[in-house]
Amino acid sequence: MATIIRINNLSKIYASGFRALNNISLDIRRGEIFALLGPNGAGKTTLISIVCGIVTPSEGSVSVGGHDIVADYRASRALIGLVPQELTTDAFETARGTVAFSRGLFGKAPNPGLIEKILRDLSLWDKRDNPIISLSGGMKRRLLIAKALSHEPQILFLDEPTAGVDVSLRRDMWQLVRRLRDSGVTVILTTHYIEEAEEMADRVAVINKGEIILVEEKAELMRKLGKKQLTLQLDPPLETLPPGLKSRALELSPDGRQLTYTYESSDEESGIVPLLEDIRQAGIRFHDLQTSQRSLEDIFVSLVKEEA
Amino acid sequence: MTGFNLPAVLAIYHFEMARTRRTLLQSIISPVISTSLYFVVFGAAIGSRIDQIDGISYGAFIVPGLIMLSLLTHSISNASFGIFFPKFNRTIYELLSAPVSHFEVVLSYVGAAATKSLILGSIILATAALFVPLRIDHPLWMVFFFLLTAVTFSLLGFVIGIWADNFEKLQLVPLLIVTPLTFLGGSFYSINMLPPFWQAVTLFNPVVYLISGFRWSFYGVADVPVWISLAMTGAFLAVFIGIATWMLRTGYRLKN
C-alpha cells in the first residue's frame, strides 16, 4: 500500500524544555485504520497536532500526500480532517452553520446537499438549526466529526474519539470509522482504550514518553506477543499435581477443579499434544477445555512497563 | 488549491458578522445613546457657554472627535474579541489546522471588525446630524480617513487579541491607553486652547494626528498639517501590520 503520511525524525521540545516527541519516524499507509496507542502524556496529541499544523515541530519533517506540511501547507492541510479530543465548539452558532463554516475554512465551495448527508449520517439532522450550546455531549462529539468531514478529507484524525462516550455511541463511532475506511479514507485514531485498537485497527503503534516503541500489524502483534492459555475443567477435582507434571508451566486452582497451561502462541511446538498425553497417563480426567489468547491490553501494559 | 482561499475568508467574515448580528441591538443602540449623551452634555449644556472654535460651533466641532473616539474603541474591541474568543474556547484549533494563509486570517478578522466599526461610525454621524448642522468639506478624504482608521485600529485590536491570554489583558490596552489618549487627543477641544507646554506634550499623543486629520476633512481646519496626519496613520498601519505578521509567522501565543 502507498504511504500517505511520512514522518521523518520528528522531535518536539516545548519552550519549557519538555521533550514531548523524540526522533519519531513513522509511515501511515493510504486507506488503513491506524491506532496510536499510549498512556496519557505519551505524546499522541502532540504528534497529531504537528501533522495538522497546530504545533510547530522542533526537528524533522512530515509530508502528507507527498506535500511537506510547512512548505506546502495548503495542499497537505486540505487533505486532513481533525476531530479534537476536547469538546471545543462555538456556543451560539447552529449545528449546520458550524459545519458549513468548516467546509469554507478548508477552501471548498458551499455544498448544502453534502452537509445534509453528513448531518444525517451522524444523526444530527434533526438538530441542524439548534444552537450548539443546546446539544448534549455525545451530539457535540458527533458534530465535531461532522465538521472534520465537511471538506471531504482523505485522512481523518480522531483524537481519543470515544473518551467519555457511552457504549452504544462507541459502537456507532466504530461503525462510522469502518464505513469511512471502506470509502477510502485513511483513519488515524489515538486511544488509551486498548479494546478500541484491538477492535478497529489494521496497524498499531505504541507510543510512550515521546518515543515509538513498536509499530506492527495488529494481527501480527497479537500473534507475536500474545500468550495463549489452555484451561482444563477437572472432574473429579485434583488435590495436588502429580510429580511428573510439576516441571511444566501448569497451575492448579485452589479448589483443584481447574488446571491452566500457559504457552507462547508464536512457538512452533505448543506442547499441547504431549501435555494432554501426560495428563491422560497420570490418570487426570477432565470434562471440558478452552484456550484463550492474551489481549492487546496485556501486551500494551507489559510493553509500557518494560520502558519504565 | 493555491493562490487565495476565498471560501475561508468569506466563512470567517460571515461568522464574525453573524456574531455582530446576534448583538445587533446593543451594537446600534448603545452608540446612539452615548452619542446623544455627549451632545446633551458637551453640546447643549457646556457648549452653549463655549465660543466658536476656528469659526465652528462647539457642537459641530466635537463631531469628528466623537466619531474617532468610537471608531478607535470599537475597532479595537471588535477585532481583539474576534481572535481572542476562539483562543479562549479553544476552537482556534480549526483555524490553525486549515489551509489558510496569515494574510487571509488577518484580512478576514480585520475586515469584519473594520466593517462593524464603519457601520457604527456611520450611525454616529447620522445621529450627530440630528443635533448639529454638519458640513463636510472634503468628503473623499473623510471617507479615506474613516476607512484607514478603522482598518488600522482593527489591526491593533487583532494584535491585542493574540497577545492577551485572559480577559483582563483584553481590556487593559483599550482602557488604560487608548481611551485616555483619545480624550486627551483633542476630541473635545482644539490643542491650540492648551498652554504652550501641554501643546508640546500633546504632540506625542498619536491620536491627535488622527482626530486633527479627520476634522480637517470636515471643516478644513486642523491642529497639525493634514499630510502629517496621513503619514502618522500610515505609520501606525505599517507598525501593526509588522507586529501581526510577526505574531502569525512565529505562532506567538497561538501555537504551542
Coordinates of C-alpha atoms in Angstrom, one line a residue:
Chain A
M1 CA 0.0 0.0 0.0
A2 CA 1.2 3.5 -0.8
T3 CA 2.3 5.8 2.0
I4 CA 0.0 8.8 2.7
I5 CA 1.8 10.3 5.7
R6 CA 5.5 10.2 6.1
I7 CA 7.0 11.3 9.4
N8 CA 10.8 11.7 9.5
N9 CA 12.9 12.1 12.6
L10 CA 10.3 14.3 14.2
S11 CA 11.1 15.9 17.6
K12 CA 9.2 18.4 19.7
I13 CA 10.8 20.3 22.5
Y14 CA 8.4 22.8 24.2
A15 CA 9.6 26.2 25.5
S16 CA 9.6 24.7 29.0
G17 CA 12.3 22.3 27.8
F18 CA 10.0 19.4 27.9
R19 CA 10.7 16.9 25.1
A20 CA 7.3 15.7 24.1
L21 CA 8.4 13.8 21.0
N22 CA 11.8 12.2 20.5
N23 CA 13.0 11.4 17.0
I24 CA 9.9 9.8 15.7
S25 CA 9.8 8.2 12.2
L26 CA 6.5 6.7 11.0
D27 CA 4.7 5.9 7.8
I28 CA 1.0 5.7 7.6
R29 CA -0.5 3.8 4.6
R30 CA -3.3 5.0 2.4
G31 CA -6.6 3.5 3.4
E32 CA -5.7 1.9 6.7
I33 CA -7.0 2.4 10.2
F34 CA -4.0 3.2 12.3
A35 CA -4.2 3.2 16.0
L36 CA -1.7 5.3 18.1
L37 CA -1.7 3.7 21.5
G38 CA -0.2 5.1 24.6
P39 CA -0.8 6.3 28.1
N40 CA -1.7 9.8 29.0
G41 CA 1.0 12.3 28.2
A42 CA 2.9 9.9 25.9
G43 CA 2.9 12.5 23.0
K44 CA -0.1 11.2 21.0
T45 CA -1.8 14.6 20.7
T46 CA 1.4 16.5 20.1
L47 CA 2.2 14.2 17.2
I48 CA -1.3 14.7 15.7
S49 CA -1.1 18.4 16.3
I50 CA 2.2 18.7 14.4
V51 CA 0.8 16.8 11.4
C52 CA -2.3 19.0 11.3
G53 CA -0.3 22.3 11.7
I54 CA -1.4 23.3 15.2
V55 CA 2.0 22.8 16.8
T56 CA 5.3 23.7 15.2
P57 CA 7.8 20.9 15.0
S58 CA 11.3 21.4 16.5
E59 CA 13.2 19.0 14.3
G60 CA 12.4 16.7 11.5
S61 CA 9.8 16.7 8.7
V62 CA 6.3 15.5 7.8
S63 CA 4.7 15.1 4.4
V64 CA 1.1 14.4 3.8
G65 CA 0.1 13.0 0.4
G66 CA 3.6 14.0 -0.8
H67 CA 3.2 17.6 0.4
D68 CA 5.5 19.0 3.1
I69 CA 3.4 20.3 6.0
V70 CA 5.4 23.5 6.2
A71 CA 6.4 24.4 2.6
D72 CA 3.2 23.2 1.1
Y73 CA 0.8 23.6 4.0
R74 CA -2.3 24.4 1.9
A75 CA -2.1 21.1 -0.1
S76 CA -1.3 19.0 3.0
R77 CA -3.9 20.5 5.3
A78 CA -6.7 20.3 2.7
L79 CA -6.3 16.5 2.8
I80 CA -6.8 16.3 6.6
G81 CA -9.9 16.4 8.9
L82 CA -9.2 16.6 12.6
V83 CA -11.5 15.7 15.4
P84 CA -10.0 17.1 18.6
Q85 CA -10.0 15.4 21.9
E86 CA -11.9 18.0 23.8
L87 CA -15.4 19.2 23.0
T88 CA -14.3 22.5 21.7
T89 CA -17.2 24.2 19.9
D90 CA -18.8 27.6 19.5
A91 CA -21.9 28.2 21.6
F92 CA -24.4 30.2 19.6
E93 CA -23.7 29.1 16.1
T94 CA -26.1 26.4 14.8
A95 CA -25.0 22.9 14.1
R96 CA -25.5 23.3 10.3
G97 CA -23.8 26.7 10.4
T98 CA -20.7 25.4 12.1
V99 CA -20.3 22.5 9.6
A100 CA -20.7 24.9 6.7
F101 CA -18.2 27.2 8.3
S102 CA -15.6 24.3 8.5
R103 CA -16.1 23.5 4.8
G104 CA -15.5 27.1 3.8
L105 CA -12.4 27.3 6.0
F106 CA -10.9 24.4 4.2
G107 CA -11.4 26.2 0.9
K108 CA -14.4 24.3 -0.5
A109 CA -17.4 25.9 -2.2
P110 CA -20.7 25.6 -0.3
N111 CA -22.5 22.2 -0.8
P112 CA -25.7 22.1 1.3
G113 CA -26.6 18.6 0.0
L114 CA -23.3 17.1 1.2
I115 CA -23.7 18.8 4.6
E116 CA -27.2 17.4 4.9
K117 CA -25.9 14.0 4.2
I118 CA -23.1 14.3 6.8
L119 CA -25.5 15.5 9.4
R120 CA -28.0 12.7 8.6
D121 CA -25.2 10.1 8.7
L122 CA -24.3 11.3 12.2
S123 CA -28.0 11.6 13.4
L124 CA -27.7 15.3 13.8
W125 CA -30.1 16.5 11.0
D126 CA -33.0 17.0 13.5
K127 CA -30.8 19.3 15.4
R128 CA -29.4 21.2 12.4
D129 CA -30.9 24.6 13.4
N130 CA -30.3 24.3 17.2
P131 CA -27.5 26.4 18.7
I132 CA -24.6 24.2 19.6
I133 CA -24.8 25.1 23.3
S134 CA -28.1 23.2 23.5
L135 CA -26.6 19.9 22.2
S136 CA -25.7 17.0 24.5
G137 CA -22.0 15.9 24.9
G138 CA -22.5 12.9 22.6
M139 CA -24.1 15.2 19.9
K140 CA -21.2 17.7 20.2
R141 CA -18.7 14.9 19.7
R142 CA -20.6 13.8 16.5
L143 CA -20.8 17.4 15.5
L144 CA -17.0 17.7 15.7
I145 CA -16.8 14.7 13.4
A146 CA -19.2 16.3 11.0
K147 CA -17.1 19.4 10.9
A148 CA -14.0 17.3 10.2
L149 CA -15.7 15.5 7.4
S150 CA -17.2 18.6 5.9
H151 CA -14.5 19.2 3.3
E152 CA -14.3 15.5 2.3
P153 CA -10.8 14.8 3.7
Q154 CA -8.7 11.8 2.6
I155 CA -7.3 11.5 6.1
L156 CA -9.2 11.7 9.3
F157 CA -7.6 12.1 12.7
L158 CA -9.6 11.1 15.7
D159 CA -8.0 12.1 18.9
E160 CA -9.5 9.9 21.7
P161 CA -12.8 9.6 19.8
T162 CA -14.6 7.5 22.5
A163 CA -13.2 9.1 25.7
G164 CA -16.2 9.5 27.9
V165 CA -18.6 8.1 25.4
D166 CA -21.3 5.6 26.3
V167 CA -21.3 2.1 24.9
S168 CA -23.9 2.4 22.2
L169 CA -22.3 5.6 20.8
R170 CA -18.9 4.0 20.9
R171 CA -20.3 1.2 18.7
D172 CA -21.8 3.8 16.3
M173 CA -18.4 5.5 16.2
W174 CA -16.6 2.3 15.3
Q175 CA -19.1 1.6 12.5
L176 CA -18.7 5.1 11.2
V177 CA -14.9 4.6 11.1
R178 CA -15.2 1.4 9.2
R179 CA -17.6 3.0 6.7
L180 CA -15.1 5.8 6.2
R181 CA -12.3 3.3 5.7
D182 CA -14.4 1.4 3.2
S183 CA -14.9 4.7 1.2
G184 CA -11.1 5.0 1.0
V185 CA -10.4 7.4 3.9
T186 CA -7.3 6.8 6.0
V187 CA -8.2 6.9 9.7
I188 CA -5.7 7.6 12.4
L189 CA -7.0 7.3 15.9
T190 CA -5.4 7.8 19.3
T191 CA -6.7 5.9 22.2
H192 CA -5.8 4.6 25.6
Y193 CA -8.6 2.1 25.4
I194 CA -6.9 -1.0 24.1
E195 CA -10.1 -2.7 23.2
E196 CA -10.7 0.1 20.7
A197 CA -7.4 -0.5 18.9
E198 CA -8.0 -4.2 19.1
E199 CA -11.5 -3.9 17.6
M200 CA -10.7 -1.3 14.9
A201 CA -7.1 -1.0 13.9
D202 CA -5.2 -2.6 10.9
R203 CA -2.0 -1.5 12.4
V204 CA -1.0 -0.4 15.9
A205 CA 1.8 1.9 17.1
V206 CA 2.7 2.1 20.7
I207 CA 4.0 5.4 21.9
N208 CA 5.4 6.1 25.3
K209 CA 7.4 9.1 26.7
G210 CA 7.6 10.6 23.2
E211 CA 9.0 7.6 21.5
I212 CA 7.5 5.0 19.2
I213 CA 8.2 1.7 20.9
L214 CA 6.6 -0.5 18.3
V215 CA 4.7 -0.4 15.0
E216 CA 3.1 -3.6 13.9
E217 CA 0.2 -5.2 12.0
K218 CA -2.4 -5.8 14.8
A219 CA -2.8 -9.4 13.8
E220 CA 1.0 -9.9 13.7
L221 CA 1.4 -8.2 17.1
M222 CA -1.2 -10.4 18.7
R223 CA 0.4 -13.4 17.2
K224 CA 3.9 -12.5 18.2
L225 CA 3.3 -11.2 21.7
G226 CA 0.1 -12.9 22.6
K227 CA 0.4 -15.6 25.2
K228 CA -2.1 -18.4 25.0
Q229 CA -3.7 -20.3 27.8
L230 CA -5.2 -23.8 27.9
T231 CA -7.7 -24.4 30.7
L232 CA -8.9 -27.8 31.7
Q233 CA -12.0 -28.3 33.8
L234 CA -11.2 -31.3 36.0
D235 CA -13.7 -33.9 37.2
P236 CA -13.1 -35.2 39.8
P237 CA -11.0 -32.4 41.3
L238 CA -7.3 -32.9 42.0
E239 CA -5.6 -32.2 45.3
T240 CA -2.0 -31.9 44.1
L241 CA -0.2 -32.1 40.8
P242 CA 1.5 -35.4 40.2
P243 CA 5.3 -35.1 40.4
G244 CA 5.7 -36.0 36.7
L245 CA 3.8 -32.9 35.7
K246 CA 5.4 -30.3 38.0
S247 CA 8.1 -29.3 35.7
R248 CA 5.6 -27.9 33.2
A249 CA 4.1 -24.4 33.2
L250 CA 1.0 -25.7 34.9
E251 CA -1.1 -24.1 37.6
L252 CA -3.8 -25.8 39.6
S253 CA -6.6 -23.7 41.0
P254 CA -7.1 -23.7 44.8
D255 CA -10.3 -25.8 44.6
G256 CA -8.5 -28.3 42.4
R257 CA -11.1 -28.1 39.6
Q258 CA -9.1 -26.1 37.1
L259 CA -5.7 -26.7 35.5
T260 CA -4.2 -23.9 33.5
Y261 CA -1.3 -24.2 31.0
T262 CA 0.4 -21.0 29.6
Y263 CA 2.3 -21.1 26.4
E264 CA 3.6 -18.7 23.7
S265 CA 1.4 -18.7 20.7
S266 CA 4.4 -18.0 18.5
D267 CA 6.1 -21.2 19.5
E268 CA 6.2 -23.8 16.8
E269 CA 5.8 -26.5 19.4
S270 CA 3.0 -25.5 21.7
G271 CA 3.5 -28.8 23.7
I272 CA -0.3 -29.3 24.0
V273 CA -0.3 -32.7 22.5
P274 CA 2.4 -34.3 24.7
L275 CA 0.9 -32.5 27.7
L276 CA -2.5 -33.9 27.1
E277 CA -0.9 -37.3 26.7
D278 CA 1.0 -36.9 30.0
I279 CA -2.2 -35.8 31.8
R280 CA -4.0 -38.9 30.5
Q281 CA -1.2 -41.1 31.6
A282 CA -1.3 -39.5 35.1
G283 CA -5.0 -40.5 35.2
I284 CA -6.3 -37.0 35.5
R285 CA -9.8 -36.7 34.0
F286 CA -11.3 -33.5 32.6
H287 CA -14.8 -32.8 31.2
D288 CA -14.1 -29.6 29.3
L289 CA -11.3 -27.5 28.0
Q290 CA -10.8 -24.0 26.5
T291 CA -8.0 -21.9 25.1
S292 CA -7.7 -18.1 25.4
Q293 CA -5.3 -15.5 24.0
R294 CA -3.7 -12.7 25.8
S295 CA -5.4 -9.4 24.8
L296 CA -3.7 -6.3 23.3
E297 CA -4.2 -4.8 26.7
D298 CA -1.8 -7.2 28.4
I299 CA 0.7 -6.7 25.6
F300 CA 0.5 -3.0 26.0
V301 CA 0.9 -3.0 29.7
S302 CA 3.9 -5.2 29.5
L303 CA 5.5 -3.0 26.8
V304 CA 5.0 0.2 28.7
K305 CA 6.2 -1.4 31.9
E306 CA 9.4 -2.6 30.2
E307 CA 10.0 1.0 29.2
A308 CA 9.5 2.5 32.6
Chain B
M1 CA -5.5 24.8 -4.3
T2 CA -3.1 27.6 -4.5
G3 CA -3.3 31.4 -4.5
F4 CA -6.1 32.6 -2.4
N5 CA -8.6 30.7 -0.2
L6 CA -11.6 32.9 -0.8
P7 CA -14.1 30.4 0.7
A8 CA -12.2 30.6 4.0
V9 CA -12.1 34.4 4.0
L10 CA -15.8 34.5 3.4
A11 CA -16.5 31.9 6.0
I12 CA -14.6 33.8 8.7
Y13 CA -16.0 37.1 7.6
H14 CA -19.6 35.9 7.7
F15 CA -19.0 34.1 11.1
E16 CA -17.8 37.4 12.6
M17 CA -20.6 39.4 11.1
A18 CA -23.1 36.8 12.4
R19 CA -21.7 37.4 15.8
T20 CA -22.3 41.1 15.3
R21 CA -25.9 40.5 14.2
R22 CA -26.6 38.5 17.3
T23 CA -25.8 41.5 19.3
L24 CA -27.3 44.0 16.9
L25 CA -29.5 45.8 19.4
Q26 CA -26.6 46.7 21.7
S27 CA -24.4 47.4 18.7
I28 CA -26.7 50.1 17.4
I29 CA -28.5 51.4 20.4
S30 CA -25.5 51.9 22.7
P31 CA -23.6 54.2 20.3
V32 CA -26.7 56.2 19.5
I33 CA -27.4 56.7 23.2
S34 CA -23.8 57.6 24.2
T35 CA -23.5 60.0 21.2
S36 CA -26.8 61.7 22.2
L37 CA -25.5 62.0 25.8
Y38 CA -22.3 63.6 24.6
F39 CA -24.3 66.1 22.6
V40 CA -26.6 66.9 25.5
V41 CA -23.7 67.3 28.0
F42 CA -21.0 68.9 25.8
G43 CA -23.1 70.3 23.0
A44 CA -26.1 71.8 24.7
A45 CA -25.1 72.2 28.4
I46 CA -21.4 73.2 28.2
G47 CA -21.1 74.0 24.5
S48 CA -23.6 76.9 24.8
R49 CA -21.0 78.6 27.1
I50 CA -18.1 78.0 24.8
D51 CA -17.3 80.3 21.9
Q52 CA -16.9 79.0 18.4
I53 CA -13.6 77.2 17.7
D54 CA -11.9 78.1 14.4
G55 CA -15.3 79.5 13.3
I56 CA -17.2 76.3 14.0
S57 CA -19.9 75.9 16.7
Y58 CA -18.7 73.7 19.6
G59 CA -21.3 71.1 18.9
A60 CA -20.2 70.7 15.3
F61 CA -16.6 70.9 16.3
I62 CA -16.7 67.7 18.5
V63 CA -18.4 65.5 15.9
P64 CA -15.2 64.3 14.1
G65 CA -13.6 63.6 17.5
L66 CA -16.7 61.7 18.7
I67 CA -16.7 59.5 15.6
M68 CA -12.9 58.9 16.0
L69 CA -13.4 58.0 19.7
S70 CA -15.9 55.2 18.9
L71 CA -14.1 54.2 15.7
L72 CA -10.9 53.6 17.7
T73 CA -12.5 51.8 20.7
H74 CA -14.9 49.7 18.7
S75 CA -12.3 48.7 16.1
I76 CA -10.0 47.5 18.8
S77 CA -12.6 45.7 20.9
N78 CA -14.3 44.0 17.9
A79 CA -11.1 42.7 16.4
S80 CA -9.5 41.8 19.7
F81 CA -12.5 39.8 20.8
G82 CA -12.9 38.2 17.4
I83 CA -9.5 36.5 17.6
F84 CA -9.3 36.2 21.4
F85 CA -12.5 34.2 21.8
P86 CA -11.5 31.2 19.6
K87 CA -8.3 31.1 21.6
F88 CA -10.3 31.2 24.8
N89 CA -12.8 28.5 23.9
R90 CA -10.1 26.5 22.1
T91 CA -11.9 26.4 18.7
I92 CA -8.8 28.0 17.3
Y93 CA -7.5 24.5 16.5
E94 CA -9.7 24.6 13.4
L95 CA -8.3 27.8 12.1
L96 CA -4.7 26.7 12.8
S97 CA -5.2 23.4 11.0
A98 CA -7.0 24.9 8.0
P99 CA -5.3 25.7 4.7
V100 CA -5.4 29.4 5.3
S101 CA -2.5 31.9 4.9
H102 CA -1.6 34.5 7.5
F103 CA -2.8 37.2 5.1
E104 CA -6.2 35.6 4.8
V105 CA -6.6 35.3 8.5
V106 CA -5.8 38.9 9.1
L107 CA -7.9 40.0 6.1
S108 CA -11.0 38.2 7.3
Y109 CA -10.8 39.1 11.0
V110 CA -9.7 42.7 10.5
G111 CA -12.1 43.1 7.6
A112 CA -15.1 42.1 9.7
A113 CA -14.0 44.2 12.6
A114 CA -13.5 47.2 10.4
T115 CA -16.8 46.7 8.7
K116 CA -18.6 46.7 12.0
S117 CA -16.9 49.9 13.2
L118 CA -17.6 51.6 9.9
I119 CA -21.3 50.8 10.3
L120 CA -21.1 52.2 13.8
G121 CA -19.3 55.4 12.8
S122 CA -21.9 56.0 10.1
I123 CA -24.7 55.6 12.7
I124 CA -23.0 58.1 15.0
L125 CA -22.5 60.5 12.1
A126 CA -26.2 60.2 11.3
T127 CA -27.2 60.8 15.0
A128 CA -24.9 63.8 15.1
A129 CA -26.6 65.3 12.1
L130 CA -29.8 65.3 14.1
F131 CA -28.2 67.6 16.7
V132 CA -25.9 70.0 14.8
P133 CA -25.6 71.3 11.3
L134 CA -22.8 69.3 9.7
R135 CA -20.6 70.3 6.9
I136 CA -18.1 68.0 5.1
D137 CA -15.6 70.0 3.0
H138 CA -13.6 67.1 1.7
P139 CA -15.9 64.0 1.6
L140 CA -13.5 61.8 -0.2
W141 CA -10.8 62.5 2.3
M142 CA -13.3 62.0 5.1
V143 CA -14.1 58.5 3.8
F144 CA -10.5 57.8 3.3
F145 CA -9.5 58.7 6.9
F146 CA -12.6 56.8 8.1
L147 CA -11.5 53.6 6.3
L148 CA -7.9 54.0 7.1
T149 CA -8.5 54.5 10.9
A150 CA -11.0 51.6 11.1
V151 CA -8.6 49.2 9.4
T152 CA -5.5 50.4 11.3
F153 CA -7.1 50.1 14.7
S154 CA -8.8 46.8 13.9
L155 CA -5.3 45.6 13.2
L156 CA -4.2 46.9 16.6
G157 CA -7.2 45.0 18.1
F158 CA -6.1 41.8 16.3
V159 CA -2.6 42.2 17.8
I160 CA -4.1 42.7 21.3
G161 CA -6.4 39.8 20.9
I162 CA -3.5 37.5 20.1
W163 CA -1.3 38.9 22.9
A164 CA -4.0 38.7 25.6
D165 CA -4.2 35.4 27.4
N166 CA -7.0 36.5 29.7
F167 CA -10.0 38.8 29.7
E168 CA -8.2 41.3 31.9
K169 CA -5.4 41.9 29.4
L170 CA -8.0 42.2 26.7
Q171 CA -9.4 45.2 28.4
L172 CA -6.1 46.6 29.5
V173 CA -4.9 48.4 26.4
P174 CA -8.2 49.9 25.4
L175 CA -9.0 51.1 28.9
L176 CA -5.6 52.3 30.1
I177 CA -4.1 53.6 26.9
V178 CA -6.5 54.1 24.0
T179 CA -9.4 55.8 25.9
P180 CA -7.2 58.3 27.8
L181 CA -5.2 59.1 24.6
T182 CA -8.4 59.7 22.7
F183 CA -9.9 62.0 25.4
L184 CA -6.6 63.9 25.6
G185 CA -6.2 63.9 21.8
G186 CA -8.4 66.8 21.1
S187 CA -11.7 65.1 20.7
F188 CA -13.4 67.9 22.7
Y189 CA -11.0 70.8 22.2
S190 CA -8.5 72.2 19.8
I191 CA -5.0 71.7 21.1
N192 CA -4.4 75.5 20.4
M193 CA -6.6 76.0 23.5
L194 CA -3.9 74.4 25.7
P195 CA -1.0 76.2 27.4
P196 CA 2.2 76.0 25.2
F197 CA 3.8 73.3 27.4
W198 CA 0.9 71.0 27.1
Q199 CA 0.6 71.7 23.4
A200 CA 4.1 70.3 23.0
V201 CA 3.3 67.3 25.2
T202 CA 0.1 66.6 23.3
L203 CA 2.1 66.3 20.0
F204 CA 3.5 63.0 21.4
N205 CA -0.1 61.7 21.5
P206 CA -0.6 59.7 18.2
V207 CA -4.4 60.1 18.4
V208 CA -4.0 63.9 18.0
Y209 CA -3.0 63.3 14.4
L210 CA -5.9 61.1 13.6
I211 CA -8.5 63.5 15.0
S212 CA -6.9 66.5 13.5
G213 CA -6.8 65.0 10.0
F214 CA -10.4 63.7 10.3
R215 CA -11.6 67.2 11.5
W216 CA -9.8 68.8 8.6
S217 CA -11.8 66.6 6.2
F218 CA -15.0 68.1 7.7
Y219 CA -14.2 71.7 8.3
G220 CA -10.9 72.4 6.5
V221 CA -9.2 73.3 9.8
A222 CA -6.6 71.2 11.6
D223 CA -4.3 71.3 14.6
V224 CA -1.4 69.8 12.6
P225 CA -0.8 69.8 8.8
V226 CA -3.0 67.2 7.2
W227 CA -0.1 65.4 5.5
I228 CA 1.4 64.7 8.9
S229 CA -1.9 63.2 10.0
L230 CA -1.9 61.0 6.9
A231 CA 1.8 60.0 7.4
M232 CA 1.2 59.1 11.1
T233 CA -1.9 57.0 10.4
G234 CA 0.1 55.2 7.6
A235 CA 3.0 54.6 10.1
F236 CA 0.6 53.1 12.6
L237 CA -0.8 50.8 10.0
A238 CA 2.7 49.7 8.9
V239 CA 3.7 49.0 12.6
F240 CA 0.6 47.0 13.3
I241 CA 0.9 45.0 10.1
G242 CA 4.5 44.3 11.1
I243 CA 3.6 43.0 14.6
A244 CA 0.6 41.0 13.3
T245 CA 2.8 39.3 10.6
W246 CA 5.5 38.5 13.2
M247 CA 2.9 37.0 15.5
L248 CA 1.4 34.8 12.9
R249 CA 4.8 33.8 11.5
T250 CA 6.2 32.7 14.8
G251 CA 2.9 31.3 16.1
Y252 CA 3.2 33.7 19.1
R253 CA 0.6 32.7 21.7
L254 CA -1.3 30.7 19.0
K255 CA 0.8 27.6 18.6
N256 CA 2.4 25.5 21.4

